[in-house]
Amino acid sequence: MAALLAAGDVLADKTISAFVRRTVARAFAVVVTLFARFVTAVRGTWVGNEPSRKRRIYFANHTSHGDFILIWIVLPPRLRRKTRPVAASDYWLKSKLRSFIGRDVFHAVLIDRNKETRTEDPIALMQDAVDRGASLILFPEGRRNDTDAPLLPLKAGIYNLAVSRPHIELVPVWIENLNRVMPRGEFIPVPLMCTVTFGPTMQVAEGEAVDAFIARARDALLALKPARNGSAAS
Amino acid sequence: MNIHPDLLNLLMGIGAILVVASIAGYVLQQRFSPDGSNSAIENLNERIRAWWVMAVLLAIAFIGGRAGVILLFGFCSFAALREFLTLTNARRADHWSLVAAFFVVLPYQYYLVWVNWYGMYSIFVPVYVFLLLPIVSAMRGETEDYLVRIAEVQWALMICIFCASFVPALLNLDIPGFEGRNVLLIAFLIVVVQLSDVLQYVWGKLIGKRKIAPRLSPSKTVEGFVGGVLSATLIGACLWWMTPFTFPQAGLLAFIIAILGFFGGLVMSAIKRDRGVKDWGHVIAGHGGFIDRLDSVVFSAPIFFHLVRYFWSVDLPA
């Protein structure tokens, strides 16, 4: 662990050549990917949709820090490179190692969730990334869901982004089981099978109000949640 | 590294069968499904490809000897446990029991098999883990569905770790005149079980009419069961030359293995139906998950082990 942190310090040093940084980041991505596959055997399924090179906004339920990694893994490798997760800078800039993982390994678009102190508008940052040709992975719940409810209320940011960039397709994504792999506050993952389900593309309709769209997005997400019986409680 | 000629013969025989199967699959595809539209034929070819992978992995493990076999089945246990626990009610309060199951119980059981400590690997999971793991879950104070949760975890450990580890444990048997060839016992077990599965499927497709357990496994028929078990028994008997058994002994053991394998498949199907899933997982194309492929092996391995140990082995305590 100490070695990792030290490595993080070295890599965060701006004087290290960009080439070394990029190489280490690539290697790191491979290791993270292999580890995630080992633990979750994750499989992606596309329901009424296909992988596409078009710019897209994948919006998903959020239960774990590993969520975007799973989505990233199940995307075809060609699409991976131009797909950037949108993540909270208050988490990902906390240490040099995290910042290396967030920025260099996964090219995250880092946004500040704190309205009082932030200097840059999150929507503007996302618009900028999209305008440069990236697809985004977005978690519209705004924070990790560790309640028993399947989904927290969605924030309006995704609506504002979609309205300002109307040609971009929105793809609902449901991540199943990752919250059981690594519940909040635990640090050793339990290997369990995870699935990532991509649903049909959607867009904001002409003149659609924010509440109506958010309700539709929520339904689109919940529709992808696998039904499974066998719960002892039911 | 020395490969016993019997093992080589067997591996070449399996290779020849798979070559024939691949050619047959290719011809069927060319004739009936050139555009990939016949799902039965596509599934057959997927299965044959997966069989190749499994056969090659087994061959590598066999040639790798003791370490290879233990590593392979240790990984199978890991993958099976990952699938099984996914379908259980385990929740946050069980996190540490599950971590212990994967990262302590599983490696330790295979370590015990590796060092050949029979007195421990035959009771570690059914006695020690059975008693200790519920304590770990109880410490978190979550009582809802407690009995269901600990029972499910114990069942998962018995099936996926304990029973599966008896396949490599066959290497530990000390059979006079059979030294250095124990890997062929594993080959015998696996060939008989898997051929029995395949032949039940084939007989069922050819002449199957009466369903044997419509609620558990709608595709299994009486005709498939009888035909599959009898032909697997015959093939098992014909493999006597690579075992310490005589022709009728090999046939009897093959019969027991095939029967247990069949009912093992039914039991695991009952669990799947209860949980509302068709397959245990999605890792092996055409077959589903690891448990879908291992269920019959897991049910027959411990009993095959104990029968051979009791009647053929000399390491019984005086």
Coordinates of C-alpha atoms in Angstrom, one line a residue, chain B residues 53-174:
Chain B
V53 CA -11.3 -25.4 -24.4
M54 CA -12.3 -27.7 -21.5
A55 CA -10.5 -30.7 -22.9
V56 CA -7.3 -28.6 -23.6
L57 CA -7.4 -27.2 -20.1
L58 CA -7.9 -30.6 -18.5
A59 CA -5.1 -32.0 -20.7
I60 CA -2.7 -29.2 -19.6
A61 CA -3.7 -29.8 -15.9
F62 CA -3.2 -33.6 -16.3
I63 CA 0.2 -33.1 -17.8
G64 CA 1.0 -30.5 -15.2
G65 CA 0.4 -33.2 -12.6
R66 CA -0.6 -32.6 -9.0
A67 CA -0.1 -28.8 -9.1
G68 CA -1.9 -28.4 -12.4
V69 CA -5.0 -30.4 -11.3
I70 CA -5.2 -28.7 -7.9
L71 CA -4.9 -25.3 -9.5
L72 CA -7.5 -26.1 -12.1
F73 CA -10.1 -27.4 -9.7
G74 CA -9.3 -24.7 -7.2
F75 CA -10.2 -22.2 -9.9
C76 CA -13.4 -24.1 -10.8
S77 CA -14.4 -24.0 -7.1
F78 CA -13.8 -20.2 -7.1
A79 CA -15.9 -19.7 -10.3
A80 CA -18.7 -22.0 -9.0
L81 CA -18.8 -20.3 -5.6
R82 CA -19.0 -16.9 -7.3
E83 CA -22.0 -18.1 -9.2
F84 CA -23.7 -19.9 -6.3
L85 CA -23.4 -17.0 -3.8
T86 CA -24.7 -14.5 -6.4
L87 CA -28.1 -16.3 -6.1
T88 CA -28.2 -16.4 -2.3
N89 CA -29.7 -14.0 0.2
A90 CA -26.3 -13.1 1.6
R91 CA -26.3 -9.5 2.6
R92 CA -24.1 -6.8 4.1
A93 CA -23.9 -8.5 7.5
D94 CA -22.5 -11.6 5.8
H95 CA -19.7 -9.7 4.1
W96 CA -17.0 -11.1 6.3
S97 CA -18.3 -14.7 6.1
L98 CA -18.2 -14.4 2.3
V99 CA -14.7 -13.0 2.3
A100 CA -13.6 -15.8 4.5
A101 CA -15.3 -18.4 2.3
F102 CA -13.4 -17.2 -0.8
F103 CA -10.1 -16.2 0.6
V104 CA -9.6 -18.6 3.6
V105 CA -11.8 -21.7 3.3
L106 CA -11.3 -22.2 -0.4
P107 CA -7.5 -22.0 -0.5
Y108 CA -7.1 -23.9 2.8
Q109 CA -9.3 -26.8 1.6
Y110 CA -7.1 -27.1 -1.5
Y111 CA -4.0 -26.7 0.5
L112 CA -5.1 -29.7 2.7
V113 CA -5.7 -31.7 -0.4
W114 CA -2.2 -30.7 -1.7
V115 CA -0.5 -31.8 1.5
N116 CA -2.7 -34.9 1.6
W117 CA -4.0 -34.5 5.2
Y118 CA -7.0 -36.7 4.7
G119 CA -8.2 -36.4 8.4
M120 CA -8.6 -32.7 7.9
Y121 CA -9.8 -32.1 4.4
S122 CA -12.6 -34.6 4.9
I123 CA -14.0 -32.7 7.9
F124 CA -12.8 -29.1 7.5
V125 CA -15.8 -27.7 5.7
P126 CA -18.5 -30.0 7.2
V127 CA -17.3 -29.6 10.8
Y128 CA -15.1 -26.6 11.4
V129 CA -16.5 -24.2 8.8
F130 CA -20.0 -25.3 9.5
L131 CA -19.6 -24.2 13.1
L132 CA -17.3 -21.2 12.8
L133 CA -18.8 -19.3 9.8
P134 CA -22.2 -18.7 11.4
I135 CA -20.4 -17.1 14.3
V136 CA -18.9 -14.6 12.0
S137 CA -22.3 -13.7 10.6
A138 CA -24.0 -13.6 14.0
M139 CA -21.4 -11.1 15.3
R140 CA -22.9 -8.5 13.1
G141 CA -26.3 -8.8 14.9
E142 CA -28.4 -9.0 11.7
T143 CA -31.1 -11.6 12.5
E144 CA -33.4 -11.3 9.5
D145 CA -33.4 -14.5 7.5
Y146 CA -30.4 -15.6 9.6
L147 CA -31.0 -19.4 9.3
V148 CA -31.7 -19.1 5.5
R149 CA -28.5 -17.1 5.0
I150 CA -26.1 -19.3 6.9
A151 CA -27.7 -22.5 5.5
E152 CA -27.3 -21.1 2.0
V153 CA -23.6 -20.2 2.6
Q154 CA -22.9 -23.6 4.1
W155 CA -24.6 -25.4 1.1
A156 CA -22.6 -23.3 -1.3
L157 CA -19.4 -24.2 0.5
M158 CA -20.2 -27.9 0.6
I159 CA -21.0 -28.1 -3.1
C160 CA -18.6 -25.7 -4.6
I161 CA -15.5 -26.2 -2.4
F162 CA -15.8 -29.4 -0.4
C163 CA -17.4 -31.8 -3.0
A164 CA -15.4 -30.3 -5.9
S165 CA -12.1 -30.7 -4.0
F166 CA -12.6 -34.5 -4.0
V167 CA -11.8 -34.5 -7.7
P168 CA -8.1 -33.6 -7.1
A169 CA -8.2 -35.6 -3.8
L170 CA -8.4 -38.7 -6.0
L171 CA -4.6 -38.1 -6.5
N172 CA -4.1 -38.9 -2.9
L173 CA -5.3 -42.5 -3.0
D174 CA -2.7 -45.1 -2.6

